[in-house]
Coordinates of C-alpha atoms in Angstrom, one line a residue:
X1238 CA 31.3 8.1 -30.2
X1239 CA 34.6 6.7 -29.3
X1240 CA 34.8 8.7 -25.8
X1241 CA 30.9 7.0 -24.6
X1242 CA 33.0 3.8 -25.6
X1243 CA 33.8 1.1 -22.6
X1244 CA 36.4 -1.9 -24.3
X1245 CA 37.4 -5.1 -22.3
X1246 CA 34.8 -5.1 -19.9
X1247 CA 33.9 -8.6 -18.5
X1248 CA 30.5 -8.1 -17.6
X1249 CA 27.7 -5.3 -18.9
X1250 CA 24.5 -4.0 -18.0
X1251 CA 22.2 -4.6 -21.2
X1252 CA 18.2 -4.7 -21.4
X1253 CA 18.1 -5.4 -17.8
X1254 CA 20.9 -8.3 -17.3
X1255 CA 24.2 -8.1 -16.8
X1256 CA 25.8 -10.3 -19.4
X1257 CA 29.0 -12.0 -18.4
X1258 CA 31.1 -14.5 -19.6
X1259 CA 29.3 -17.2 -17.4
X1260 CA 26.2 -16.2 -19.3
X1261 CA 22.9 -13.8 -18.3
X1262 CA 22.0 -13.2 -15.0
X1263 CA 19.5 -10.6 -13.1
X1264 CA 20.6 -7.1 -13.2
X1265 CA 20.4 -5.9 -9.6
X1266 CA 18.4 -3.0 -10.0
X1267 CA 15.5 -5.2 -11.1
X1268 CA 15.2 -7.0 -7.6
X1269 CA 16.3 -4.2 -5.9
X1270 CA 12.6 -3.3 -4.0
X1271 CA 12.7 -7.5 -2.8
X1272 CA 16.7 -7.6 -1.8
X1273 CA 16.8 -4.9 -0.1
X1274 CA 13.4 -5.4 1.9
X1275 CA 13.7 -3.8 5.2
X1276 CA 13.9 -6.2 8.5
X1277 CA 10.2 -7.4 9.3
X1278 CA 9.2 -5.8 12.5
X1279 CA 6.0 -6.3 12.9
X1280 CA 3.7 -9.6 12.2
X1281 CA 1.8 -7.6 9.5
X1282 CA 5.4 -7.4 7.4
X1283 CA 5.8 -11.1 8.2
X1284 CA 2.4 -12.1 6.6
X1285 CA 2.4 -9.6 3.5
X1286 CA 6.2 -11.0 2.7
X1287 CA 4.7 -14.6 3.4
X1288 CA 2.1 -13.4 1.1
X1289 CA 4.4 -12.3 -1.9
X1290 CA 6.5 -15.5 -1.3
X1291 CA 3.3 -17.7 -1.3
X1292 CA 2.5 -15.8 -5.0
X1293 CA 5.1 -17.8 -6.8
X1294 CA 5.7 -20.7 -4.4
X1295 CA 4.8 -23.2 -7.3
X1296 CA 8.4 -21.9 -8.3
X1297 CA 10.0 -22.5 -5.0
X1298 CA 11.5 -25.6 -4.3
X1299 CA 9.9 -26.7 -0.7
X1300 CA 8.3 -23.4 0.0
X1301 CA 6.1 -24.8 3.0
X1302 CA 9.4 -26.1 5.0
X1303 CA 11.4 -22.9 4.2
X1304 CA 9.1 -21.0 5.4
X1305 CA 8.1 -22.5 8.4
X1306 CA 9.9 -20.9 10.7
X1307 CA 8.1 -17.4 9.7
X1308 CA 4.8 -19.3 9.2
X1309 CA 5.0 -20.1 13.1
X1310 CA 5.0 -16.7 13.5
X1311 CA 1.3 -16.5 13.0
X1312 CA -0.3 -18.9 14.9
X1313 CA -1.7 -17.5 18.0
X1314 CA 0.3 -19.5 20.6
X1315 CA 3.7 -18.8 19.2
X1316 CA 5.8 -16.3 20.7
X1317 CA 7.0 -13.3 18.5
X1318 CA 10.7 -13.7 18.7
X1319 CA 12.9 -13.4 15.4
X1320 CA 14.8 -16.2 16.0
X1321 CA 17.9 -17.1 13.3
X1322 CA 15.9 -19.5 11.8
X1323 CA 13.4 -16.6 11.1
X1324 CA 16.1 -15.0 9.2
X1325 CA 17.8 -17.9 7.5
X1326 CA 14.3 -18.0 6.0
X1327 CA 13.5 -14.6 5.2
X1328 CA 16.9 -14.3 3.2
X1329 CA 16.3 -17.9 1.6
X1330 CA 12.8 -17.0 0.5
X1331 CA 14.0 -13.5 -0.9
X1332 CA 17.0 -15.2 -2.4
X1333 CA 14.5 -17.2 -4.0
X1334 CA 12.4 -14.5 -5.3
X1335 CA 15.0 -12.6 -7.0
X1336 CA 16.4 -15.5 -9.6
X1337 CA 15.3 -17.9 -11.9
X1338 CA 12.8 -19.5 -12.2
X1339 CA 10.4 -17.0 -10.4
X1340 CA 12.2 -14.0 -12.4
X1341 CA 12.0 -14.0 -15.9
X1342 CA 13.5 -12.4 -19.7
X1343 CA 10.9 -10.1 -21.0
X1344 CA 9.4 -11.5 -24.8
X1345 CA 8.1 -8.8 -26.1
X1346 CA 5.9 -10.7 -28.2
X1347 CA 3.6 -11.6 -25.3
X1348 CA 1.7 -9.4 -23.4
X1349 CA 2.3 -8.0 -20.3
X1350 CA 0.8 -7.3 -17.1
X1351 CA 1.4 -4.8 -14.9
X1352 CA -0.2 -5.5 -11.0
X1353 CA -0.2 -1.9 -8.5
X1354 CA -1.0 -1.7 -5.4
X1355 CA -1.1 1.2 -2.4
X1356 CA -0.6 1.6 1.4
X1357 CA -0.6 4.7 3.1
X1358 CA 3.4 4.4 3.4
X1359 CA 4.3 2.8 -0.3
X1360 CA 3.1 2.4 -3.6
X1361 CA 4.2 -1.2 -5.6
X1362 CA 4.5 -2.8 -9.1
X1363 CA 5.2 -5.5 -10.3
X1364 CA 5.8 -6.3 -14.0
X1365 CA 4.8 -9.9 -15.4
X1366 CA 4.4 -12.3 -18.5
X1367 CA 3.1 -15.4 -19.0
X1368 CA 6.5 -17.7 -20.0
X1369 CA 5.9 -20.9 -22.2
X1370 CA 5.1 -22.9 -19.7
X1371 CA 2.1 -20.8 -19.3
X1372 CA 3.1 -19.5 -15.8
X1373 CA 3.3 -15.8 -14.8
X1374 CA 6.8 -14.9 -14.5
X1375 CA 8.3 -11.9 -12.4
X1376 CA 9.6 -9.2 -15.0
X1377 CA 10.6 -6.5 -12.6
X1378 CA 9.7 -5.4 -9.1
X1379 CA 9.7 -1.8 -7.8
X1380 CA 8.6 0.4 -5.2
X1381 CA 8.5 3.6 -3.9
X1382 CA 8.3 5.2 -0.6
X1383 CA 5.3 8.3 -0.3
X1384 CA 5.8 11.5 0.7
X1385 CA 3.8 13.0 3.8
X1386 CA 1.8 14.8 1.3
X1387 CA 1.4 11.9 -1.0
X1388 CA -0.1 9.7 2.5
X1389 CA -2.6 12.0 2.7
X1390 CA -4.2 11.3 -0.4
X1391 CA -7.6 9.7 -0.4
X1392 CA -7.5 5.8 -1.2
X1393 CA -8.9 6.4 -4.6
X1394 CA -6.1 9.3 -5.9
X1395 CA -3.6 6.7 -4.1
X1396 CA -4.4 3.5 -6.4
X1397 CA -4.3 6.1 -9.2
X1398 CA -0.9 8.1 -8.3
X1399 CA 0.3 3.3 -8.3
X1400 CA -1.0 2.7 -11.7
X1401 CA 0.4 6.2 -13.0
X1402 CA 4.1 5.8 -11.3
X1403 CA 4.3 2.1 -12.3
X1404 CA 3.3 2.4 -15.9
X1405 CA 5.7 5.5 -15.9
X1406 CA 8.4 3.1 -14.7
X1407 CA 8.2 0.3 -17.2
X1408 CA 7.4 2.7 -19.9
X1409 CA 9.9 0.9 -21.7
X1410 CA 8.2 -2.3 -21.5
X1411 CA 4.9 -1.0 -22.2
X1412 CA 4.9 2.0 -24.8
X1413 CA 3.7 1.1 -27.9
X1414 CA 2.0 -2.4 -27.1
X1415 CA -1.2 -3.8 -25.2
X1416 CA -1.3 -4.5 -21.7
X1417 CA -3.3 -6.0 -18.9
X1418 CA -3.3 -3.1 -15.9
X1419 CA -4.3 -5.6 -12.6
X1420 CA -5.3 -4.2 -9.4
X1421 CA -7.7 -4.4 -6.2
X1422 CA -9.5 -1.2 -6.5
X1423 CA -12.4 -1.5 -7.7
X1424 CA -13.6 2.0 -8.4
X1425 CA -10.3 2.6 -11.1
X1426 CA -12.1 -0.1 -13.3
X1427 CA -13.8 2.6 -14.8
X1428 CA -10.7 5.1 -14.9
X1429 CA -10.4 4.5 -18.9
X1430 CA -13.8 6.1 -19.2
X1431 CA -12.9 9.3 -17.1
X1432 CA -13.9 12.8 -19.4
X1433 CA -13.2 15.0 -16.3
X1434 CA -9.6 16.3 -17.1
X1435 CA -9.9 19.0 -14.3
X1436 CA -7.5 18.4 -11.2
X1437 CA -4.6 15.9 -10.4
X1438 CA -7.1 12.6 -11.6
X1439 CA -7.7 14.2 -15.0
X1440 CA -3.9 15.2 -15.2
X1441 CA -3.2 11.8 -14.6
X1442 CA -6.1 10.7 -17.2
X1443 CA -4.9 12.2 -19.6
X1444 CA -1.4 11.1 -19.1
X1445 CA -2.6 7.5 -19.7
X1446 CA -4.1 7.9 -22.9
X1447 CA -0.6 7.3 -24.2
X1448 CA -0.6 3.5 -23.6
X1449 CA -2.7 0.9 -24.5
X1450 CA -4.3 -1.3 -22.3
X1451 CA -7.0 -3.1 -20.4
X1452 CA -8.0 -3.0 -17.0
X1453 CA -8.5 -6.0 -14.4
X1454 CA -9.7 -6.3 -11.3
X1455 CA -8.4 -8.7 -8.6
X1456 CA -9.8 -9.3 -4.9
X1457 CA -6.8 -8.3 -2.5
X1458 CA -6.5 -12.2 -1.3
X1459 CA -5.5 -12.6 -5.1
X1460 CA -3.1 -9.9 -5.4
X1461 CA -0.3 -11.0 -3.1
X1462 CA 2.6 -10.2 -5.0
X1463 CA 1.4 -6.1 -5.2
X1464 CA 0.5 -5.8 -1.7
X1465 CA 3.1 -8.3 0.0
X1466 CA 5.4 -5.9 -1.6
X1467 CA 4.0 -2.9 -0.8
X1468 CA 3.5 -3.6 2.8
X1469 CA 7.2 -4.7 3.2
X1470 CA 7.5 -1.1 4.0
X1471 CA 7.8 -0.6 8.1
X1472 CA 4.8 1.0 8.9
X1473 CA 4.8 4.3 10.9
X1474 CA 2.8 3.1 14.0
X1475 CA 1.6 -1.0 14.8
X1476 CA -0.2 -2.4 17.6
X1477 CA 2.3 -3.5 20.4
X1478 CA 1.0 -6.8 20.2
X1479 CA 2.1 -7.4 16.6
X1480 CA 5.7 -6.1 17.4
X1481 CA 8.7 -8.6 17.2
X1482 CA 11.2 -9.3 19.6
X1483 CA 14.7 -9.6 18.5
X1484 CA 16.4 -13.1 19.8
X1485 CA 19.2 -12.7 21.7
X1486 CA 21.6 -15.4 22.7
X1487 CA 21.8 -15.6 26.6
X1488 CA 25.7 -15.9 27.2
X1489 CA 27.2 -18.0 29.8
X1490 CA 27.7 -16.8 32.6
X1491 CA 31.2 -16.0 34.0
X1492 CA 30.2 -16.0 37.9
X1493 CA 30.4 -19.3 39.6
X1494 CA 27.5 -21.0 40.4
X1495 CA 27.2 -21.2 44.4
X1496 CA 23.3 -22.2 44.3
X1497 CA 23.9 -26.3 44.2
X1498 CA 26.3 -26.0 47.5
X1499 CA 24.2 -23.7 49.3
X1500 CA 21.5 -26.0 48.5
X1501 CA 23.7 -29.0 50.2
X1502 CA 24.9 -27.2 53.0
X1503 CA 21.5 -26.9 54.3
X1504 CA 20.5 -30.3 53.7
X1505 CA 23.8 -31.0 55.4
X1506 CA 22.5 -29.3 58.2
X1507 CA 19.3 -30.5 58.3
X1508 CA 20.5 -34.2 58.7
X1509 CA 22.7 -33.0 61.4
X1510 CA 20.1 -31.7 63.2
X1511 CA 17.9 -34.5 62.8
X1512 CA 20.7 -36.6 63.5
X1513 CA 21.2 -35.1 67.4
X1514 CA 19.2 -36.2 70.3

């Protein structure tokens, strides 16, 4: 229809790019949950962003330098200040993240995989592909902040509520088509098999029987990009001793300096009084 019509535009949003005149490029929306990352707090943010970052750091051109400033963070003996060159890095390294060649055109004739992951505050997903180069390639991240109710859930009914709100998400990645579902919870391996469709779990069951896939398991020290992401999220209480301190520029002071005088009047005096009989 002529009125839902847009003419002379010179860029669009199309399939998850916004296609200019200078060509494709990421359609914000995609790398939303990474740009828009809260400020790291605390030194368990530092090392699960560290931890997503690390994920594809075959990707990023001298990860280990760019990152050292954040790295330092977590050795025992550093101080916890977030100094500039924290945050040069932490904007470098999610700069980095968000374009080429980390992220990625969907080819919908290879598979997918879809990686979840939970933390009492957030749930995460992250949408993948193996490119040509036989690389995993970033698709799409997201995220989603939980309710109070939603926190409560037990660990098992949390991983479940990921894998059911992420495959909802990409449904238009993944309807119709095999996928590989990835995650660090071991118990949902056998969630395919579930004949219980009483409660939210069988609800949620039963909602997946509309997509095709397989499940995969993956110890947690593997599955860096789902839980760095998901534990970007500030948390609601942390150990004072993991909290970061702000750097702050200690300006000059405007009060003259009467210490160095002081100092020579009373050697002054001193010499005097050595000086008499």
């Amino acid at each position: 229809a002529l009125e839902k019509s847009e003419f002379f535009l010179s860029e669009i949003s199309f399939l998850g790019y916004i296609v200019t005149v200078e060509g494709l490029k990421p359609d914000p929306r995609k790398v939303a949950a990474v740009r828009e990352a809260p400020a790291l707090a605390t030194l368990t943010q530092v090392g699960a962003f560290l931890g997503l970052a690390s994920y594809y750091r075959r990707f990023i051109r001298s990860f280990a330098c760019l990152a050292k400033p954040m790295t330092n963070l977590l050795k025992k003996e550093e101080q916890l200040i977030w100094t500039p060159e924290c945050e040069a890095a932490f904007q470098a390294l999610k700069e980095a993240l968000t374009s080429t060649p980390v992220l990625a055109r969907p080819d919908p004739t290879r598979q997918f995989a879809l990686h979840t992951d939970w933390q009492p505050q957030a749930i995460s997903t992250v949408l993948t592909q193996q490119g040509t180069d036989g690389r995993e390639h970033v698709i799409q991240y997201a995220s989603k902040t939980l309710s109070q109710m939603q926190s409560n859930y037990e660990a098992c009914k949390s991983e479940c509520l990921a894998v059911v709100w992420g495959v909802q998400h990409f449904r238009p990645y993944l309807y119709g088509q095999k996928f590989a579902l990835v995650m660090n919870h071991h118990p949902l391996l056998s969630l395919r098999n579930n004949t219980d469709y009483t409660g939210t779990l069988g609800r949620w069951t039963v909602r997946l029987q509309d997509y095709d896939f397989d499940i995969r398991h993956r110890a947690t020290r593997q599955h860096g990009n789902a839980v760095g992401l998901t534990r970007l999220q500030p948390p609601s209480k942390s150990p004072a001793n993991e909290k970061l301190i702000s750097w702050t520029p200690i300006s000059p002071s405007t009060e003259p300096d009467y210490g160095e005088v002081n100092v020579l009047r009373k050697g002054t005096a001193a010499i005097k009084d050595r000086d008499l009989p």
